[in-house]
Coordinates of C-alpha atoms in Angstrom, one line a residue:
M1 CA 57.6 87.4 129.3
E2 CA 57.2 85.7 126.5
K3 CA 56.6 87.3 123.4
Q4 CA 54.0 86.0 121.1
T5 CA 54.8 86.3 116.7
V6 CA 52.0 87.6 114.9
R7 CA 52.4 86.0 111.0
P8 CA 49.6 87.9 108.5
S9 CA 47.9 84.7 107.0
N10 CA 48.8 86.4 103.8
S11 CA 52.6 86.5 103.8
L12 CA 54.8 84.1 102.9
H13 CA 57.2 81.7 105.2
P14 CA 60.4 81.5 104.3
E15 CA 60.0 77.4 103.6
C16 CA 57.3 78.1 101.0
P17 CA 57.2 76.2 97.9
D18 CA 56.2 80.0 96.6
L19 CA 58.8 81.4 98.4
L20 CA 61.9 81.5 95.8
R21 CA 59.6 84.0 93.4
L22 CA 60.4 86.8 95.8
G23 CA 64.2 86.6 94.7
P24 CA 66.7 85.3 92.2
N25 CA 68.4 82.8 95.0
R26 CA 66.8 81.7 99.0
L27 CA 68.8 84.4 100.7
E28 CA 67.4 87.3 98.6
A29 CA 63.7 86.2 98.9
A30 CA 63.6 84.7 102.6
L31 CA 65.0 88.4 103.6
R32 CA 61.5 90.0 101.2
A33 CA 59.5 87.2 103.0
E34 CA 60.3 88.1 106.6
A35 CA 60.0 91.9 105.8
I36 CA 56.6 91.7 104.1
A37 CA 55.9 89.4 107.4
V38 CA 57.1 92.7 109.6
R39 CA 55.7 95.1 107.9
E40 CA 52.2 93.4 108.4
E41 CA 52.9 92.8 111.7
Q42 CA 53.4 96.7 112.8
K43 CA 49.8 97.9 111.1
G44 CA 48.4 96.1 113.6
V45 CA 50.8 95.3 117.1
R46 CA 53.0 98.7 116.4
D47 CA 52.9 99.6 119.7
Q48 CA 52.3 96.4 120.9
Y49 CA 55.3 94.7 119.7
L50 CA 57.7 97.5 121.0
E51 CA 55.8 98.0 124.5
L52 CA 56.9 93.6 124.7
A53 CA 60.6 94.5 123.7
R54 CA 60.9 97.5 126.4
Q55 CA 59.4 95.0 129.0
E56 CA 62.2 92.4 128.4
D57 CA 65.3 94.8 127.8
E58 CA 64.2 95.5 131.6
Q59 CA 63.8 92.1 132.4
E60 CA 66.9 90.3 130.9
E61 CA 68.8 94.1 131.2
G62 CA 72.4 93.0 132.0
K63 CA 71.7 89.4 130.7
G64 CA 73.6 90.3 127.7
V65 CA 72.5 89.7 124.7
T66 CA 68.0 89.4 124.3
R67 CA 66.3 87.7 121.6
R68 CA 65.1 90.9 119.9
R69 CA 68.6 91.8 120.1
F70 CA 69.9 88.9 118.7
F71 CA 66.9 89.1 116.3
V72 CA 68.3 92.1 115.0
G73 CA 71.7 91.6 114.3
A74 CA 71.4 88.5 112.7
A75 CA 68.8 90.1 110.4
A76 CA 72.1 92.9 109.8
T77 CA 73.9 89.9 108.9
A78 CA 72.0 88.8 105.9
T79 CA 71.4 91.9 105.0
A80 CA 75.4 92.5 105.0
L81 CA 75.4 90.1 102.8
A82 CA 72.7 90.8 100.2
T83 CA 73.9 94.1 99.5
S84 CA 77.9 94.4 100.9
Q85 CA 78.3 97.5 99.3
F86 CA 75.2 99.7 100.3
L87 CA 75.5 98.9 104.8
T88 CA 78.8 100.1 104.1
T89 CA 77.3 103.9 103.6
Q90 CA 77.7 105.3 107.0
A91 CA 76.3 107.9 107.9
S92 CA 74.1 109.8 110.9
F93 CA 72.4 113.1 110.2
A94 CA 73.4 116.1 107.2
A95 CA 76.9 118.0 106.7
A96 CA 77.1 121.3 108.3
P97 CA 77.4 123.6 105.8
T98 CA 81.7 124.2 106.0
G99 CA 82.5 123.8 103.0
T100 CA 84.5 121.0 101.1
L101 CA 87.8 120.0 100.5
I102 CA 89.4 117.8 97.6
H103 CA 92.3 116.5 97.2
V104 CA 94.0 115.4 93.8
F105 CA 97.4 113.6 93.6
L106 CA 99.9 113.0 91.1
Y107 CA 101.4 109.6 91.1
G108 CA 104.9 109.2 89.7
G109 CA 106.9 111.8 91.5
A110 CA 105.5 115.2 89.2
D111 CA 108.1 117.5 88.8
A112 CA 106.8 120.9 90.4
L113 CA 109.9 122.8 88.7
S114 CA 108.8 122.5 85.3
L115 CA 105.5 124.1 86.4
F116 CA 106.4 126.9 88.7
A117 CA 109.6 128.2 89.5
P118 CA 111.6 131.4 89.8
M119 CA 112.4 133.1 86.6
N120 CA 116.1 132.9 85.6
D121 CA 117.9 131.2 88.0
A122 CA 121.5 130.5 87.9
T123 CA 121.7 127.3 89.7
L124 CA 118.0 125.4 86.9
Q125 CA 119.8 127.5 83.9
R126 CA 123.0 125.8 84.7
V127 CA 121.6 122.2 85.2
R128 CA 117.9 121.8 84.2
P129 CA 119.2 123.9 80.5
S130 CA 116.1 122.4 78.2
F131 CA 113.8 122.4 81.7
T132 CA 113.7 126.1 82.5
L133 CA 110.4 127.9 81.8
P134 CA 110.6 130.4 79.0
E135 CA 110.5 134.7 79.9
N136 CA 108.6 135.3 77.2
T137 CA 105.1 132.9 78.0
S138 CA 105.2 131.8 81.0
I139 CA 102.8 133.4 83.9
P140 CA 104.4 135.9 85.4
L141 CA 103.6 135.2 88.8
E142 CA 105.2 136.8 92.2
R143 CA 108.2 136.3 93.7
G144 CA 110.4 136.2 91.1
F145 CA 108.2 133.3 89.8
G146 CA 107.3 132.2 86.9
L147 CA 104.0 130.3 85.6
N148 CA 103.8 127.6 83.2
E149 CA 102.2 128.4 80.4
S150 CA 100.3 125.8 80.2
F151 CA 97.9 126.8 83.5
A152 CA 96.9 129.2 81.3
P153 CA 93.2 127.9 81.5
L154 CA 93.0 128.7 85.6
K155 CA 94.6 131.9 84.7
K156 CA 91.2 134.0 84.9
Y157 CA 91.1 132.0 88.8
L158 CA 94.7 133.6 89.7
D159 CA 93.9 136.8 89.1
A160 CA 91.1 136.8 90.9
G161 CA 93.2 135.9 94.3
Q162 CA 91.7 131.9 94.1
L163 CA 95.0 130.2 92.6
A164 CA 98.1 129.9 94.1
L165 CA 101.9 127.8 94.6
I166 CA 103.4 126.4 97.4
P167 CA 106.8 125.5 96.5
A168 CA 109.7 123.2 98.3
V169 CA 106.9 121.5 100.3
S170 CA 108.2 118.2 101.6
D171 CA 108.6 115.7 104.7
R172 CA 112.0 114.5 106.5
R173 CA 110.6 111.2 106.1
L174 CA 110.0 110.2 102.7
D175 CA 112.6 108.6 100.6
R176 CA 112.4 107.8 96.9
S177 CA 110.5 104.9 97.1
H178 CA 107.0 105.7 95.3
F179 CA 105.2 103.4 97.3
A180 CA 106.8 104.3 100.4
A181 CA 106.9 107.7 100.8
T182 CA 102.6 108.0 98.7
D183 CA 102.8 106.0 101.5
I184 CA 103.6 108.7 104.0
C185 CA 102.3 110.8 102.0
Q186 CA 98.5 110.1 102.3
L187 CA 98.2 108.5 105.7
G188 CA 99.7 111.5 107.6
G189 CA 103.7 110.3 108.7
L190 CA 104.8 106.7 109.1
P191 CA 102.3 103.8 109.4
A192 CA 103.3 103.6 112.5
E193 CA 102.4 106.9 114.1
T194 CA 99.4 106.7 111.9
G195 CA 98.2 103.8 113.1
G196 CA 97.3 103.0 109.5
M197 CA 95.1 105.7 109.2
G198 CA 95.2 107.9 106.6
W199 CA 94.8 111.6 107.4
L200 CA 91.6 112.7 105.7
T201 CA 89.6 110.3 107.5
N202 CA 90.8 111.7 111.0
L203 CA 90.0 114.6 109.0
A204 CA 86.4 114.0 108.6
D205 CA 86.5 111.9 112.4
K206 CA 87.6 114.9 113.6
L207 CA 84.8 117.3 111.1
G208 CA 81.7 114.9 112.4
P209 CA 79.0 112.4 111.1
G210 CA 77.4 113.8 107.7
T211 CA 76.3 112.0 104.6
A212 CA 76.9 109.1 103.1
F213 CA 78.5 111.6 100.5
R214 CA 80.8 112.9 103.4
A215 CA 84.0 111.3 101.8
I216 CA 84.4 110.2 98.1
G217 CA 87.0 108.8 96.8
I218 CA 86.4 108.9 93.4
G219 CA 87.5 105.9 91.5
S220 CA 87.7 102.1 91.3
T221 CA 88.9 101.7 95.0
L222 CA 89.5 104.1 98.0
P223 CA 92.8 105.9 98.5
R224 CA 95.5 105.6 101.4
S225 CA 94.6 108.3 102.8
L226 CA 90.0 107.9 103.3
V227 CA 91.6 104.1 104.7
G228 CA 89.4 102.8 108.0
G229 CA 86.7 104.3 109.8
S230 CA 85.4 107.0 108.1
G231 CA 82.9 105.2 106.0
A232 CA 84.3 106.8 103.0
L233 CA 82.5 106.0 99.2
A234 CA 85.0 104.9 96.3
L235 CA 82.6 106.3 93.4
S236 CA 83.8 105.7 90.0
N237 CA 80.7 107.2 88.5
V238 CA 77.7 109.1 90.6
G239 CA 75.4 106.0 89.1
A240 CA 77.6 103.5 90.8
L241 CA 76.5 103.4 93.9
N242 CA 73.8 100.8 94.1
V243 CA 72.0 97.7 95.2
N244 CA 73.6 94.3 93.7
G245 CA 71.5 91.6 92.0
D246 CA 68.9 91.9 89.1
G247 CA 68.2 94.6 88.0
K248 CA 63.6 94.2 89.2
F249 CA 65.4 92.7 92.7
K250 CA 66.3 96.2 93.8
Q251 CA 64.2 98.2 94.9
P252 CA 61.8 95.3 96.8
T253 CA 65.0 94.8 98.4
V254 CA 65.7 98.7 99.2
D255 CA 62.3 98.2 100.4
A256 CA 62.7 95.4 102.8
I257 CA 66.1 96.6 104.5
K258 CA 64.1 99.7 104.9
T259 CA 61.0 97.9 106.2
L260 CA 63.6 95.5 109.0
F261 CA 65.3 98.1 110.4
T262 CA 63.3 101.3 110.7
G263 CA 61.7 101.9 114.1
V264 CA 64.3 98.8 115.5
N265 CA 66.1 101.2 118.5
H266 CA 68.9 100.1 117.4
P267 CA 73.1 101.8 115.6
I268 CA 72.4 99.6 112.6
E269 CA 69.4 102.2 112.1
S270 CA 71.2 105.1 111.4
P271 CA 73.6 103.8 109.1
V272 CA 70.9 101.9 107.2
R273 CA 68.1 104.4 106.9
A274 CA 71.3 107.2 105.8
G275 CA 72.4 105.0 103.2
I276 CA 69.2 104.3 102.2
D277 CA 69.4 108.0 101.2
A278 CA 72.2 107.9 99.8
L279 CA 71.2 105.4 97.4
T280 CA 68.3 107.4 96.6
L281 CA 70.3 110.9 95.8
A282 CA 72.5 108.6 93.8
Q283 CA 69.3 106.8 92.1
K284 CA 67.7 110.0 90.7
L285 CA 70.9 112.2 89.9
A286 CA 71.9 109.2 87.5
Q287 CA 68.2 108.9 85.9
E288 CA 68.3 112.9 85.6
G289 CA 71.6 112.3 83.5
Y290 CA 73.5 116.1 84.3
M291 CA 74.5 118.9 82.1
P292 CA 76.9 121.2 83.0
A293 CA 76.3 124.6 82.5
N294 CA 76.8 126.5 80.2
G295 CA 80.2 126.0 77.3
V296 CA 81.5 124.1 80.1
R297 CA 83.7 120.7 78.8
Y298 CA 84.9 118.6 81.0
T299 CA 87.5 116.1 79.5
G300 CA 90.9 113.4 80.9
V301 CA 90.5 113.8 84.5
G302 CA 88.2 116.5 84.8
N303 CA 85.8 113.6 84.5
A304 CA 86.7 113.2 88.1
F305 CA 85.7 116.7 88.9
K306 CA 82.3 116.4 86.6
E307 CA 81.1 113.9 88.8
L308 CA 82.4 115.8 92.7
A309 CA 80.4 118.9 90.2
Q310 CA 77.5 116.4 90.3
L311 CA 77.3 115.3 93.2
I312 CA 77.5 119.0 94.7
K313 CA 75.2 120.8 93.2
G314 CA 72.7 117.3 93.4
G315 CA 72.6 118.9 96.9
A316 CA 74.4 115.5 98.5
N317 CA 77.4 117.0 100.9
V318 CA 80.3 116.5 100.5
R319 CA 82.7 117.1 102.7
I320 CA 86.1 115.8 101.5
A321 CA 86.6 114.1 98.5
T322 CA 90.3 113.1 96.2
I323 CA 91.2 112.5 92.6
G324 CA 93.9 110.5 91.8
M325 CA 96.3 111.1 88.4
G326 CA 98.6 109.3 86.9
G327 CA 101.7 109.2 85.0
W328 CA 104.2 111.5 86.8
D329 CA 107.1 109.6 86.8
T330 CA 108.9 111.0 83.9
H331 CA 112.4 109.9 84.2
Q332 CA 113.1 110.8 79.9
N333 CA 110.8 112.3 77.3
Q334 CA 109.5 115.0 80.1
G335 CA 108.8 118.2 77.6
T336 CA 108.7 120.6 80.6
R337 CA 108.2 123.9 77.0
G338 CA 105.2 122.1 75.6
G339 CA 106.2 118.4 75.9
Y340 CA 104.5 115.4 77.8
V341 CA 104.7 116.8 81.5
A342 CA 102.9 120.1 80.1
R343 CA 100.3 118.4 78.3
R344 CA 99.6 116.2 81.7
F345 CA 99.3 119.9 83.3
G346 CA 97.6 121.7 80.7
E347 CA 94.7 118.4 80.9
L348 CA 95.1 119.2 84.4
A349 CA 94.0 123.0 84.8
A350 CA 91.4 121.8 82.8
G351 CA 90.2 120.3 84.6
M352 CA 89.9 122.4 87.6
A353 CA 89.3 125.1 85.2
A354 CA 85.6 123.7 84.3
F355 CA 85.1 122.2 88.2
F356 CA 85.0 125.8 89.0
D357 CA 83.1 127.3 85.9
D358 CA 80.9 124.3 86.2
L359 CA 80.4 125.1 89.8
G360 CA 79.2 129.1 90.1
P361 CA 81.1 131.1 92.1
D362 CA 78.2 130.3 94.7
L363 CA 79.0 126.8 95.0
A364 CA 82.8 127.2 94.2
A365 CA 83.4 129.7 97.5
N366 CA 83.0 126.8 99.5
V367 CA 85.6 124.4 97.7
T368 CA 89.1 124.5 98.4
V369 CA 91.3 121.7 95.9
M370 CA 94.2 120.9 96.8
V371 CA 97.2 119.6 94.2
S372 CA 100.2 117.4 95.9
S373 CA 102.5 114.2 94.8
E374 CA 104.8 112.0 96.8
F375 CA 107.9 114.0 96.0
G376 CA 109.0 116.2 93.4
R377 CA 112.4 115.8 91.1
R378 CA 116.0 116.7 91.2
V379 CA 116.9 119.4 90.1
A380 CA 119.4 119.1 87.4
E381 CA 118.3 117.0 84.5
N382 CA 119.5 113.7 83.3
G383 CA 119.6 114.0 79.3
G384 CA 115.6 113.5 78.9
G385 CA 113.9 113.5 82.1
T386 CA 114.3 113.8 86.0
D387 CA 115.3 111.6 88.7
H388 CA 112.9 111.4 91.5
G389 CA 114.1 113.6 94.4
H390 CA 112.1 115.7 97.7
G391 CA 111.1 119.2 97.7
G392 CA 107.3 118.9 95.3
G393 CA 104.9 122.4 95.1
V394 CA 100.8 122.1 95.9
V395 CA 98.4 124.2 94.3
I396 CA 95.6 125.4 96.1
L397 CA 92.6 126.5 93.7
S398 CA 90.1 127.5 95.9
G399 CA 86.7 129.9 96.2
K400 CA 88.1 131.4 99.5
K401 CA 90.7 134.0 99.0
L402 CA 94.3 133.7 99.1
A403 CA 96.9 135.4 100.8
G404 CA 99.4 135.4 98.1
K405 CA 99.9 133.4 94.6
V406 CA 103.5 132.1 95.8
L407 CA 102.9 131.0 99.6
G408 CA 105.3 129.8 102.3
T409 CA 108.9 129.8 102.9
W410 CA 110.7 130.5 99.5
N411 CA 115.5 130.3 100.2
G412 CA 115.7 129.7 96.6
L413 CA 118.4 127.6 95.1
G414 CA 121.6 128.4 96.4
T415 CA 122.3 125.6 98.4
L416 CA 120.5 122.0 97.5
T417 CA 119.7 119.3 100.3
N418 CA 121.9 116.0 97.8
G419 CA 120.8 117.7 94.5
D420 CA 117.2 118.4 95.4
V421 CA 114.6 121.3 96.4
P422 CA 115.0 121.5 100.5
E423 CA 112.5 120.7 102.3
M424 CA 111.4 124.4 103.6
N425 CA 107.4 124.1 104.0
N426 CA 106.5 121.0 105.6
M427 CA 103.9 119.5 104.1
F428 CA 101.5 118.1 106.4
S429 CA 102.1 121.6 107.7
V430 CA 101.2 123.1 104.7
F431 CA 98.5 119.8 104.7
G432 CA 96.5 120.7 107.9
S433 CA 96.6 124.5 107.2
V434 CA 94.7 124.3 104.3
A435 CA 92.3 122.1 105.6
Q436 CA 92.3 124.4 109.1
G437 CA 91.2 127.8 106.6
R438 CA 89.0 125.4 104.9
F439 CA 86.7 124.2 108.3
G440 CA 87.3 126.5 110.7
L441 CA 89.9 124.4 112.9
T442 CA 91.8 125.3 115.3
D443 CA 95.8 124.3 116.0
A444 CA 94.8 121.8 118.5
E445 CA 92.3 119.9 116.3
V446 CA 94.8 120.0 113.2
G447 CA 97.8 118.5 115.5
R448 CA 94.8 116.3 115.9
I449 CA 94.6 115.3 112.4
F450 CA 99.0 114.4 112.0
P451 CA 99.4 112.2 115.5
R452 CA 103.1 112.7 116.5
Q453 CA 103.6 116.0 114.3
T454 CA 104.6 118.8 114.5
Y455 CA 102.1 121.4 113.6
T456 CA 103.2 124.7 112.2
P457 CA 100.7 126.4 110.4
V458 CA 101.0 128.6 107.3
K459 CA 99.3 131.0 105.7
I460 CA 97.1 130.0 102.9
Y461 CA 94.0 132.6 103.3
A462 CA 93.6 136.3 102.9

């Protein structure tokens, strides 16, 4: 059956000399002209158009791509060229309220023993006398550990059972190369084991589709943990989600996209609809501006937490998010006691505390923040700092009550591995256990997030 083309007399043909008044270039102007034509056509003949399309599909079943499907595909390609970053916001329906996991990655190999360590430990006093934690100012934990006083902004959450630390976290695959170790930590294993998919990508896929904000990397690029097929967004700030082009043409472009891809019975419709919803919310939040809760002040890395607070409080249904913080390669001038590394830990603690204070108890109850690094530092100091090591530490801040203040296995520092803290808690078992308790996953589901790993649950939550 030959399909009729109905074009109203008041619409513009792409070859019309007046075409360019619709857009800054021929491609975008043609897109809007076609949208006008489609909108006018749908007013009078929408039912007829859909019926003809249905009959055509029936007649051409088994013949491959029909003319209608070809048109939709071509239009999608043109739209993607015009608004490339917009169509990457793929999702299909709102996220279930199962909470949010935020992974903070400390790039450079943070010295966990400068943050929390066994107090009055004979090995530490012998090999790193300059960097032991002072007993009179450190915050008491449990199991003989103390916490650097720089984490004082989080003490109320520690006292409430919402802050915990895990020592001696590593994996046998890690070496002392920043780049290789970071890859392994964020992929969840060697590239050959993971297929190059980030472990948070696997987690997002396991959790199922959600809003366009379901997986977010705060920054200009996505970390390796979010690479792959989950449709994650990289955002420097909420207002960064926008349509390319001159300001006066942005809304007409969005309207054109909405017209072209509504009611087309094609897989492209769902991601476009979700993308439009995300764009609308981001623009709304950006226009309204953001005022944190009374008394909350964000500085330094805290500004990344501020963007997440704005999204979460704005109803964006964030499921997974990442924040990166650099500057942890402390070969010299480390300064555990009030120096450089102590200030960095203080900045991190202040940002995390501001974030939870800003969310308030009700929203924070559904959020878990996990902090890790690619590896720890050697137990012995090198004179002014510490060199690359293995066993590091993980910090957990959660609105869900935790099982203790110091979690996991700890066998002491009586036996070191080539001068390093031995692996007592496998990194991927820790990551998996944090995600499992946050999202209610089974052991088998966690095992699929980390291909070819042996998952051993670690008790994280009370």
